[in-house]
Amino acid sequence: MQRAGVDALLVSVGSDLPYLTGYEAMPLERLTMLVVPRDGDATLVIPRLEAPRVAEHPDVFTLRAWGELEDPVAIVAQLVGRPRVAAVGDTMWARFLVELLGHWPTDGTTYVRSTTVMNDLRMCKDAAEIAALQAAGAAADRVAAQLHAGDIPLLGRTEAAVSADISARLIAEGHDVVNFAIVAAGENAASPHHHPGERVIREGDIVLCDFGGTKDGYCSDITRCVALGEPAAEIAEAYAVLHEAQAAGVAAGVVGAACQDVDRASRRVIAAAGYGDHFIHRTGHGIGMEAHEDPYMVEGNALPIAPGHAFSVEPGIYLPGRWGMRLEDIVVATEQGPLSMNFADHALVTLG
Ligand code: ZN
Ligand code: ZN
Ligand code: ZN
């Protein structure tokens, strides 16, 4: 906070709170907020009825439980005094920020994002966090292996049914929560975040499956495509390009390179094959307690990759109305090079 020039850090619902305290607040209308003055002790302001759920760490923070008739934002304002710079969490409810503005107008207080303090902590995963990402990745890999083995029936089923099947398997393999299970068949796969629906999967489709969940607080995220029947030459050739682009992105994810270098490495391969206009999103996102977090692998992000940075490498090629494909692994940058969290087959596996 000193380095960032922040006087008060205010962390409400979202991942910063469990990262700092071990307590995950329900994202409800009653304010929960960790109040961290730069030169003082931290206080967790919490609804009285939620207080029994908190494991106290008096060496780290004390509790200030508020009753139903109290004004929790006034309590926060009183704890801090008047900060010159307040850092607020990205996912704090806007209503609480609006109320804070009443206590601390912008003529005396500058507001910045909590990422100015938290990113240095959150982005570089320590050994225990990397182990958690590996365990989540391995659980997702087991579901991908079931997909590749044909254990997850596809032909004649709807995308929604396959999505529900994948979700159940993510839990069975050890995830606590499913974050998403995109299943996109044929032309639907040209929409990168397609919502699985009633489209029935049939012979000749390629089916894009992008799924992940949270296990012991850390996320998995993997994309694999399968072909139902021998793929057309155009699709097989495009997939070879995609495969090469994904590998190039992973190889570029070395300590000291810029985040945008990962994007450039993948994009260069796809553009050289003539599909540049059909790769319509950034190459990757950071991952940890959140499925998408800093750092982002995108043109314009010159942040140097540091040991412990965890991120996806997920180039895609999307032809509207026809087909789409994406290939995604999670990697962690280490001094010894990129360490993959995913080992599922990278090929376009043909089923049926
Ligand atoms: Zn995505
Ligand atoms: Zn994904
Ligand atoms: Zn992803």
mmCIF file of C-alpha atoms and ligand atoms in Angstrom:
data_model
loop_
_atom_site.group_PDB
_atom_site.id
_atom_site.type_symbol
_atom_site.label_atom_id
_atom_site.label_comp_id
_atom_site.label_asym_id
_atom_site.label_seq_id
_atom_site.Cartn_x
_atom_site.Cartn_y
_atom_site.Cartn_z
ATOM 1 C CA MET A 1 0.000 0.000 0.000
ATOM 2 C CA GLN A 2 2.893 2.320 0.771
ATOM 3 C CA ARG A 3 4.466 1.661 -2.627
ATOM 4 C CA ALA A 4 1.130 2.227 -4.372
ATOM 5 C CA GLY A 5 0.389 5.391 -2.356
ATOM 6 C CA VAL A 6 -2.833 3.910 -1.001
ATOM 7 C CA ASP A 7 -4.130 5.020 2.411
ATOM 8 C CA ALA A 8 -7.021 2.591 2.741
ATOM 9 C CA LEU A 9 -7.744 -0.732 1.065
ATOM 10 C CA LEU A 10 -11.425 -1.700 1.001
ATOM 11 C CA VAL A 11 -12.151 -5.279 -0.002
ATOM 12 C CA SER A 12 -15.729 -6.509 -0.264
ATOM 13 C CA VAL A 13 -17.202 -9.539 -2.041
ATOM 14 C CA GLY A 14 -14.962 -11.216 -4.601
ATOM 15 C CA SER A 15 -11.716 -13.170 -4.480
ATOM 16 C CA ASP A 16 -9.478 -10.634 -2.724
ATOM 17 C CA LEU A 17 -11.371 -11.248 0.522
ATOM 18 C CA PRO A 18 -10.774 -15.025 0.759
ATOM 19 C CA TYR A 19 -7.247 -14.476 -0.541
ATOM 20 C CA LEU A 20 -6.474 -12.191 2.406
ATOM 21 C CA THR A 21 -8.676 -13.660 5.148
ATOM 22 C CA GLY A 22 -9.686 -17.203 4.188
ATOM 23 C CA TYR A 23 -13.327 -16.089 4.409
ATOM 24 C CA GLU A 24 -15.595 -16.091 1.382
ATOM 25 C CA ALA A 25 -18.551 -13.755 1.831
ATOM 26 C CA MET A 26 -21.947 -14.454 0.339
ATOM 27 C CA PRO A 27 -22.446 -11.886 -2.438
ATOM 28 C CA LEU A 28 -25.529 -10.393 -0.828
ATOM 29 C CA GLU A 29 -26.878 -6.930 -0.103
ATOM 30 C CA ARG A 30 -25.548 -6.745 3.460
ATOM 31 C CA LEU A 31 -22.083 -5.205 3.446
ATOM 32 C CA THR A 32 -19.066 -7.345 4.246
ATOM 33 C CA MET A 33 -15.826 -5.394 3.963
ATOM 34 C CA LEU A 34 -12.247 -5.856 5.014
ATOM 35 C CA VAL A 35 -10.964 -2.413 5.937
ATOM 36 C CA VAL A 36 -7.180 -2.113 5.794
ATOM 37 C CA PRO A 37 -5.725 1.272 6.757
ATOM 38 C CA ARG A 38 -2.102 1.663 5.676
ATOM 39 C CA ASP A 39 -0.936 2.519 9.178
ATOM 40 C CA GLY A 40 -3.333 0.585 11.347
ATOM 41 C CA ASP A 41 -4.961 -2.731 12.055
ATOM 42 C CA ALA A 42 -7.312 -4.455 9.643
ATOM 43 C CA THR A 43 -10.978 -4.855 10.522
ATOM 44 C CA LEU A 44 -13.519 -7.147 8.935
ATOM 45 C CA VAL A 45 -16.857 -5.330 8.956
ATOM 46 C CA ILE A 46 -19.449 -8.054 8.712
ATOM 47 C CA PRO A 47 -23.204 -8.554 9.227
ATOM 48 C CA ARG A 48 -23.770 -9.923 12.721
ATOM 49 C CA LEU A 49 -25.612 -12.959 11.378
ATOM 50 C CA GLU A 50 -22.620 -13.917 9.180
ATOM 51 C CA ALA A 51 -20.012 -13.476 11.923
ATOM 52 C CA PRO A 52 -20.246 -17.086 13.204
ATOM 53 C CA ARG A 53 -18.961 -18.290 9.807
ATOM 54 C CA VAL A 54 -15.673 -16.418 10.131
ATOM 55 C CA ALA A 55 -12.599 -18.121 11.504
ATOM 56 C CA GLU A 56 -10.974 -15.288 13.406
ATOM 57 C CA HIS A 57 -7.325 -14.431 12.919
ATOM 58 C CA PRO A 58 -6.722 -11.752 15.574
ATOM 59 C CA ASP A 59 -3.119 -11.439 14.385
ATOM 60 C CA VAL A 60 -4.428 -10.463 10.927
ATOM 61 C CA PHE A 61 -7.776 -8.744 11.472
ATOM 62 C CA THR A 62 -10.437 -8.162 14.098
ATOM 63 C CA LEU A 63 -14.179 -8.417 13.571
ATOM 64 C CA ARG A 64 -16.658 -5.546 13.711
ATOM 65 C CA ALA A 65 -20.071 -7.169 13.500
ATOM 66 C CA TRP A 66 -22.867 -4.765 12.616
ATOM 67 C CA GLY A 67 -26.485 -5.120 13.629
ATOM 68 C CA GLU A 68 -29.471 -4.856 11.319
ATOM 69 C CA LEU A 69 -30.220 -1.262 12.405
ATOM 70 C CA GLU A 70 -26.693 0.065 11.930
ATOM 71 C CA ASP A 71 -25.250 1.764 8.832
ATOM 72 C CA PRO A 72 -22.248 -0.363 7.802
ATOM 73 C CA VAL A 73 -20.847 2.190 5.356
ATOM 74 C CA ALA A 74 -20.756 4.779 8.145
ATOM 75 C CA ILE A 75 -18.853 2.257 10.258
ATOM 76 C CA VAL A 76 -16.298 1.815 7.450
ATOM 77 C CA ALA A 77 -15.947 5.581 7.037
ATOM 78 C CA GLN A 78 -15.385 5.993 10.760
ATOM 79 C CA LEU A 79 -12.764 3.222 10.919
ATOM 80 C CA VAL A 80 -10.685 4.841 8.199
ATOM 81 C CA GLY A 81 -11.081 8.551 8.857
ATOM 82 C CA ARG A 82 -10.542 10.459 5.637
ATOM 83 C CA PRO A 83 -8.191 8.731 3.162
ATOM 84 C CA ARG A 84 -6.495 10.712 0.435
ATOM 85 C CA VAL A 85 -6.391 7.573 -1.710
ATOM 86 C CA ALA A 86 -8.847 4.717 -1.267
ATOM 87 C CA ALA A 87 -8.405 1.451 -3.171
ATOM 88 C CA VAL A 88 -11.699 -0.378 -3.721
ATOM 89 C CA GLY A 89 -12.305 -3.917 -4.939
ATOM 90 C CA ASP A 90 -13.517 -4.441 -8.515
ATOM 91 C CA THR A 91 -16.555 -6.405 -7.437
ATOM 92 C CA MET A 92 -17.716 -4.275 -4.526
ATOM 93 C CA TRP A 93 -21.394 -3.493 -5.098
ATOM 94 C CA ALA A 94 -21.792 -0.085 -6.728
ATOM 95 C CA ARG A 95 -24.342 0.910 -4.071
ATOM 96 C CA PHE A 96 -21.660 0.805 -1.374
ATOM 97 C CA LEU A 97 -19.250 2.864 -3.462
ATOM 98 C CA VAL A 98 -22.025 5.391 -4.076
ATOM 99 C CA GLU A 99 -22.662 5.573 -0.325
ATOM 100 C CA LEU A 100 -18.927 5.908 0.380
ATOM 101 C CA LEU A 101 -18.808 8.847 -2.022
ATOM 102 C CA GLY A 102 -21.249 10.560 0.323
ATOM 103 C CA HIS A 103 -18.792 10.213 3.201
ATOM 104 C CA TRP A 104 -15.635 10.876 1.184
ATOM 105 C CA PRO A 105 -16.367 13.096 -1.851
ATOM 106 C CA THR A 106 -13.842 13.096 -4.656
ATOM 107 C CA ASP A 107 -12.623 16.625 -3.787
ATOM 108 C CA GLY A 108 -10.594 15.103 -0.968
ATOM 109 C CA THR A 109 -10.395 11.410 -1.789
ATOM 110 C CA THR A 110 -9.074 9.755 -4.920
ATOM 111 C CA TYR A 111 -10.439 6.324 -5.715
ATOM 112 C CA VAL A 112 -8.282 3.642 -7.359
ATOM 113 C CA ARG A 113 -8.828 -0.048 -8.028
ATOM 114 C CA SER A 114 -7.660 -2.519 -5.389
ATOM 115 C CA THR A 115 -5.676 -4.223 -8.152
ATOM 116 C CA THR A 116 -3.025 -1.506 -7.649
ATOM 117 C CA VAL A 117 -2.289 -3.220 -4.327
ATOM 118 C CA MET A 118 -3.507 -6.763 -4.890
ATOM 119 C CA ASN A 119 -2.149 -7.624 -8.342
ATOM 120 C CA ASP A 120 1.438 -8.008 -7.189
ATOM 121 C CA LEU A 121 0.210 -10.491 -4.582
ATOM 122 C CA ARG A 122 -2.426 -12.290 -6.615
ATOM 123 C CA MET A 123 -0.678 -12.712 -9.982
ATOM 124 C CA CYS A 124 2.440 -14.535 -8.783
ATOM 125 C CA LYS A 125 1.236 -17.893 -7.528
ATOM 126 C CA ASP A 126 3.217 -19.535 -4.747
ATOM 127 C CA ALA A 127 3.969 -23.270 -4.570
ATOM 128 C CA ALA A 128 0.728 -24.135 -2.793
ATOM 129 C CA GLU A 129 -1.312 -22.171 -5.325
ATOM 130 C CA ILE A 130 0.467 -23.846 -8.243
ATOM 131 C CA ALA A 131 -0.237 -27.239 -6.663
ATOM 132 C CA ALA A 132 -3.916 -26.288 -6.407
ATOM 133 C CA LEU A 133 -3.976 -25.207 -10.081
ATOM 134 C CA GLN A 134 -2.317 -28.514 -11.025
ATOM 135 C CA ALA A 135 -4.906 -30.511 -9.092
ATOM 136 C CA ALA A 136 -7.766 -28.586 -10.713
ATOM 137 C CA GLY A 137 -6.124 -28.970 -14.136
ATOM 138 C CA ALA A 138 -5.709 -32.720 -13.624
ATOM 139 C CA ALA A 139 -9.386 -33.034 -12.688
ATOM 140 C CA ALA A 140 -10.395 -31.186 -15.884
ATOM 141 C CA ASP A 141 -7.968 -33.347 -17.883
ATOM 142 C CA ARG A 142 -9.739 -36.478 -16.668
ATOM 143 C CA VAL A 143 -13.010 -35.166 -18.087
ATOM 144 C CA ALA A 144 -11.260 -34.282 -21.362
ATOM 145 C CA ALA A 145 -9.888 -37.837 -21.507
ATOM 146 C CA GLN A 146 -13.447 -39.164 -21.063
ATOM 147 C CA LEU A 147 -14.548 -36.933 -23.947
ATOM 148 C CA HIS A 148 -11.722 -38.198 -26.147
ATOM 149 C CA ALA A 149 -12.411 -41.832 -25.227
ATOM 150 C CA GLY A 150 -16.018 -41.526 -26.346
ATOM 151 C CA ASP A 151 -17.289 -42.056 -22.786
ATOM 152 C CA ILE A 152 -19.418 -38.918 -23.069
ATOM 153 C CA PRO A 153 -22.093 -39.699 -25.671
ATOM 154 C CA LEU A 154 -22.410 -36.938 -28.266
ATOM 155 C CA LEU A 155 -24.286 -38.126 -31.375
ATOM 156 C CA GLY A 156 -28.007 -37.413 -31.172
ATOM 157 C CA ARG A 157 -27.763 -35.488 -27.900
ATOM 158 C CA THR A 158 -28.314 -31.789 -27.436
ATOM 159 C CA GLU A 159 -25.495 -29.427 -26.543
ATOM 160 C CA ALA A 160 -27.318 -28.721 -23.277
ATOM 161 C CA ALA A 161 -27.434 -32.419 -22.344
ATOM 162 C CA VAL A 162 -23.716 -32.845 -23.047
ATOM 163 C CA SER A 163 -22.971 -29.678 -21.074
ATOM 164 C CA ALA A 164 -24.875 -31.095 -18.073
ATOM 165 C CA ASP A 165 -22.975 -34.375 -18.454
ATOM 166 C CA ILE A 166 -19.602 -32.593 -18.509
ATOM 167 C CA SER A 167 -20.635 -30.511 -15.490
ATOM 168 C CA ALA A 168 -21.496 -33.636 -13.478
ATOM 169 C CA ARG A 169 -18.149 -35.169 -14.422
ATOM 170 C CA LEU A 170 -16.237 -32.047 -13.355
ATOM 171 C CA ILE A 171 -17.783 -32.463 -9.900
ATOM 172 C CA ALA A 172 -17.215 -36.237 -9.891
ATOM 173 C CA GLU A 173 -13.536 -35.637 -10.645
ATOM 174 C CA GLY A 174 -13.118 -33.370 -7.652
ATOM 175 C CA HIS A 175 -14.261 -29.836 -8.461
ATOM 176 C CA ASP A 176 -16.339 -28.094 -5.810
ATOM 177 C CA VAL A 177 -18.112 -25.838 -8.314
ATOM 178 C CA VAL A 178 -18.603 -25.830 -12.087
ATOM 179 C CA ASN A 179 -17.840 -22.411 -13.543
ATOM 180 C CA PHE A 180 -18.902 -23.129 -17.143
ATOM 181 C CA ALA A 181 -19.292 -25.987 -19.596
ATOM 182 C CA ILE A 182 -19.570 -24.608 -23.109
ATOM 183 C CA VAL A 183 -20.619 -27.194 -25.693
ATOM 184 C CA ALA A 184 -20.932 -25.767 -29.197
ATOM 185 C CA ALA A 185 -21.697 -27.964 -32.196
ATOM 186 C CA GLY A 186 -21.024 -27.206 -35.842
ATOM 187 C CA GLU A 187 -21.914 -23.623 -36.782
ATOM 188 C CA ASN A 188 -22.561 -22.735 -33.114
ATOM 189 C CA ALA A 189 -18.859 -23.098 -32.342
ATOM 190 C CA ALA A 190 -18.231 -19.933 -34.368
ATOM 191 C CA SER A 191 -19.579 -18.061 -31.315
ATOM 192 C CA PRO A 192 -16.730 -18.345 -28.788
ATOM 193 C CA HIS A 193 -18.935 -18.164 -25.677
ATOM 194 C CA HIS A 194 -21.928 -19.982 -27.159
ATOM 195 C CA HIS A 195 -24.579 -20.925 -24.601
ATOM 196 C CA PRO A 196 -25.318 -24.663 -24.981
ATOM 197 C CA GLY A 197 -28.855 -25.176 -26.213
ATOM 198 C CA GLU A 198 -31.201 -27.525 -28.022
ATOM 199 C CA ARG A 199 -28.996 -28.005 -31.097
ATOM 200 C CA VAL A 200 -28.639 -31.769 -31.626
ATOM 201 C CA ILE A 201 -25.113 -33.015 -32.320
ATOM 202 C CA ARG A 202 -24.852 -34.926 -35.576
ATOM 203 C CA GLU A 203 -22.405 -36.695 -37.871
ATOM 204 C CA GLY A 204 -20.012 -34.270 -39.553
ATOM 205 C CA ASP A 205 -19.995 -31.737 -36.708
ATOM 206 C CA ILE A 206 -16.957 -30.605 -34.910
ATOM 207 C CA VAL A 207 -17.897 -30.001 -31.294
ATOM 208 C CA LEU A 208 -16.099 -27.444 -29.155
ATOM 209 C CA CYS A 209 -16.065 -28.146 -25.415
ATOM 210 C CA ASP A 210 -14.672 -25.473 -23.064
ATOM 211 C CA PHE A 211 -15.127 -26.274 -19.408
ATOM 212 C CA GLY A 212 -13.767 -25.645 -15.963
ATOM 213 C CA GLY A 213 -14.539 -25.365 -12.311
ATOM 214 C CA THR A 214 -13.086 -24.492 -8.939
ATOM 215 C CA LYS A 215 -11.354 -27.053 -6.744
ATOM 216 C CA ASP A 216 -10.098 -26.053 -3.297
ATOM 217 C CA GLY A 217 -10.345 -22.393 -4.281
ATOM 218 C CA TYR A 218 -8.473 -22.551 -7.612
ATOM 219 C CA CYS A 219 -9.809 -22.813 -11.142
ATOM 220 C CA SER A 220 -9.423 -25.123 -14.105
ATOM 221 C CA ASP A 221 -10.169 -24.128 -17.700
ATOM 222 C CA ILE A 222 -9.619 -26.315 -20.759
ATOM 223 C CA THR A 223 -10.905 -26.412 -24.339
ATOM 224 C CA ARG A 224 -10.848 -29.427 -26.611
ATOM 225 C CA CYS A 225 -12.630 -30.069 -29.919
ATOM 226 C CA VAL A 226 -13.732 -33.416 -31.284
ATOM 227 C CA ALA A 227 -14.864 -34.332 -34.793
ATOM 228 C CA LEU A 228 -17.823 -36.637 -35.391
ATOM 229 C CA GLY A 229 -16.669 -38.546 -38.413
ATOM 230 C CA GLU A 230 -13.582 -37.838 -40.508
ATOM 231 C CA PRO A 231 -13.253 -34.032 -40.677
ATOM 232 C CA ALA A 232 -13.272 -32.234 -44.036
ATOM 233 C CA ALA A 233 -9.831 -31.332 -45.371
ATOM 234 C CA GLU A 234 -10.431 -27.633 -44.658
ATOM 235 C CA ILE A 235 -11.178 -28.352 -41.010
ATOM 236 C CA ALA A 236 -8.253 -30.727 -40.570
ATOM 237 C CA GLU A 237 -5.888 -28.158 -42.088
ATOM 238 C CA ALA A 238 -7.272 -25.320 -39.966
ATOM 239 C CA TYR A 239 -6.919 -27.459 -36.874
ATOM 240 C CA ALA A 240 -3.266 -28.124 -37.684
ATOM 241 C CA VAL A 241 -2.775 -24.346 -37.800
ATOM 242 C CA LEU A 242 -4.591 -23.912 -34.503
ATOM 243 C CA HIS A 243 -2.522 -26.631 -32.856
ATOM 244 C CA GLU A 244 0.695 -24.980 -34.010
ATOM 245 C CA ALA A 245 -0.557 -21.550 -32.883
ATOM 246 C CA GLN A 246 -1.391 -22.831 -29.411
ATOM 247 C CA ALA A 247 2.018 -24.461 -29.026
ATOM 248 C CA ALA A 248 3.714 -21.255 -30.194
ATOM 249 C CA GLY A 249 1.782 -19.264 -27.597
ATOM 250 C CA VAL A 250 2.794 -21.625 -24.812
ATOM 251 C CA ALA A 251 6.436 -21.539 -25.921
ATOM 252 C CA ALA A 252 6.372 -17.724 -25.856
ATOM 253 C CA GLY A 253 5.126 -17.663 -22.254
ATOM 254 C CA VAL A 254 8.568 -17.447 -20.695
ATOM 255 C CA VAL A 255 9.705 -15.367 -17.757
ATOM 256 C CA GLY A 256 10.736 -11.908 -18.951
ATOM 257 C CA ALA A 257 8.696 -11.944 -22.153
ATOM 258 C CA ALA A 258 5.789 -9.509 -22.342
ATOM 259 C CA CYS A 259 2.239 -10.807 -21.953
ATOM 260 C CA GLN A 260 1.499 -9.500 -25.453
ATOM 261 C CA ASP A 261 4.277 -11.715 -26.853
ATOM 262 C CA VAL A 262 2.124 -14.762 -26.099
ATOM 263 C CA ASP A 263 -0.705 -13.230 -28.098
ATOM 264 C CA ARG A 264 1.608 -12.266 -30.934
ATOM 265 C CA ALA A 265 3.139 -15.748 -31.129
ATOM 266 C CA SER A 266 -0.230 -17.456 -31.509
ATOM 267 C CA ARG A 267 -1.701 -14.784 -33.773
ATOM 268 C CA ARG A 268 1.271 -14.819 -36.141
ATOM 269 C CA VAL A 269 0.728 -18.504 -36.956
ATOM 270 C CA ILE A 270 -3.000 -18.077 -37.541
ATOM 271 C CA ALA A 271 -2.547 -14.921 -39.624
ATOM 272 C CA ALA A 272 0.127 -16.570 -41.772
ATOM 273 C CA ALA A 273 -2.369 -19.302 -42.648
ATOM 274 C CA GLY A 274 -4.932 -16.684 -43.746
ATOM 275 C CA TYR A 275 -7.246 -16.974 -40.757
ATOM 276 C CA GLY A 276 -6.177 -13.762 -39.016
ATOM 277 C CA ASP A 277 -9.618 -12.131 -39.331
ATOM 278 C CA HIS A 278 -11.196 -15.203 -37.757
ATOM 279 C CA PHE A 279 -9.222 -15.118 -34.500
ATOM 280 C CA ILE A 280 -11.465 -12.589 -32.799
ATOM 281 C CA HIS A 281 -10.337 -12.586 -29.159
ATOM 282 C CA ARG A 282 -7.212 -12.192 -27.059
ATOM 283 C CA THR A 283 -5.038 -15.285 -26.661
ATOM 284 C CA GLY A 284 -5.415 -15.730 -22.935
ATOM 285 C CA HIS A 285 -6.302 -14.609 -19.436
ATOM 286 C CA GLY A 286 -4.770 -15.032 -16.031
ATOM 287 C CA ILE A 287 -6.331 -17.639 -13.768
ATOM 288 C CA GLY A 288 -6.229 -18.456 -10.074
ATOM 289 C CA MET A 289 -9.000 -17.994 -7.551
ATOM 290 C CA GLU A 290 -10.930 -16.429 -10.429
ATOM 291 C CA ALA A 291 -11.475 -18.062 -13.813
ATOM 292 C CA HIS A 292 -10.438 -14.800 -15.512
ATOM 293 C CA GLU A 293 -8.043 -12.445 -13.737
ATOM 294 C CA ASP A 294 -4.858 -10.512 -14.450
ATOM 295 C CA PRO A 295 -2.593 -10.797 -16.355
ATOM 296 C CA TYR A 296 -4.262 -10.815 -19.789
ATOM 297 C CA MET A 297 -2.397 -12.127 -22.822
ATOM 298 C CA VAL A 298 -3.400 -9.389 -25.199
ATOM 299 C CA GLU A 299 -1.769 -6.886 -27.554
ATOM 300 C CA GLY A 300 -0.952 -3.758 -25.585
ATOM 301 C CA ASN A 301 -0.101 -5.565 -22.344
ATOM 302 C CA ALA A 302 3.658 -5.066 -22.012
ATOM 303 C CA LEU A 303 3.736 -6.437 -18.451
ATOM 304 C CA PRO A 304 6.721 -8.802 -18.168
ATOM 305 C CA ILE A 305 5.796 -12.380 -17.384
ATOM 306 C CA ALA A 306 7.105 -13.294 -13.921
ATOM 307 C CA PRO A 307 7.615 -16.642 -12.187
ATOM 308 C CA GLY A 308 4.265 -17.867 -10.900
ATOM 309 C CA HIS A 309 2.112 -16.072 -13.447
ATOM 310 C CA ALA A 310 -0.673 -18.492 -14.392
ATOM 311 C CA PHE A 311 -2.602 -17.961 -17.607
ATOM 312 C CA SER A 312 -4.498 -19.614 -20.436
ATOM 313 C CA VAL A 313 -3.248 -19.950 -23.991
ATOM 314 C CA GLU A 314 -6.375 -20.382 -26.090
ATOM 315 C CA PRO A 315 -6.264 -19.265 -29.702
ATOM 316 C CA GLY A 316 -9.318 -19.968 -31.845
ATOM 317 C CA ILE A 317 -10.532 -19.822 -35.428
ATOM 318 C CA TYR A 318 -14.191 -18.965 -36.039
ATOM 319 C CA LEU A 319 -16.021 -19.051 -39.389
ATOM 320 C CA PRO A 320 -19.487 -17.555 -38.852
ATOM 321 C CA GLY A 321 -22.291 -19.847 -39.932
ATOM 322 C CA ARG A 322 -19.941 -22.760 -40.525
ATOM 323 C CA TRP A 323 -17.617 -23.941 -37.744
ATOM 324 C CA GLY A 324 -15.320 -22.862 -34.950
ATOM 325 C CA MET A 325 -12.414 -24.308 -33.032
ATOM 326 C CA ARG A 326 -10.316 -23.381 -30.002
ATOM 327 C CA LEU A 327 -7.523 -25.147 -28.139
ATOM 328 C CA GLU A 328 -6.787 -24.153 -24.555
ATOM 329 C CA ASP A 329 -4.382 -25.098 -21.801
ATOM 330 C CA ILE A 330 -3.413 -23.359 -18.581
ATOM 331 C CA VAL A 331 0.301 -22.742 -18.096
ATOM 332 C CA VAL A 332 2.375 -21.367 -15.232
ATOM 333 C CA ALA A 333 5.555 -19.454 -16.000
ATOM 334 C CA THR A 334 8.607 -20.750 -14.136
ATOM 335 C CA GLU A 335 12.343 -20.073 -14.306
ATOM 336 C CA GLN A 336 12.603 -23.477 -16.021
ATOM 337 C CA GLY A 337 10.047 -22.488 -18.682
ATOM 338 C CA PRO A 338 6.287 -22.771 -19.110
ATOM 339 C CA LEU A 339 4.757 -25.474 -16.913
ATOM 340 C CA SER A 340 1.481 -26.834 -18.295
ATOM 341 C CA MET A 341 -1.432 -27.633 -16.029
ATOM 342 C CA ASN A 342 -3.078 -29.694 -18.814
ATOM 343 C CA PHE A 343 -1.890 -32.841 -20.531
ATOM 344 C CA ALA A 344 -5.027 -33.994 -22.370
ATOM 345 C CA ASP A 345 -4.463 -34.932 -26.028
ATOM 346 C CA HIS A 346 -4.157 -31.818 -28.198
ATOM 347 C CA ALA A 347 -5.290 -33.554 -31.391
ATOM 348 C CA LEU A 348 -8.666 -33.139 -33.066
ATOM 349 C CA VAL A 349 -9.853 -36.569 -31.925
ATOM 350 C CA THR A 350 -12.308 -38.236 -34.315
ATOM 351 C CA LEU A 351 -15.254 -40.051 -32.752
ATOM 352 C CA GLY A 352 -18.129 -42.069 -34.158
HETATM 353 ZN ZN ZN B 1 -13.581 -17.581 -22.567
HETATM 354 ZN ZN ZN B 2 -11.890 -21.961 -21.453
HETATM 355 ZN ZN ZN B 3 -10.005 -19.635 -20.722
#
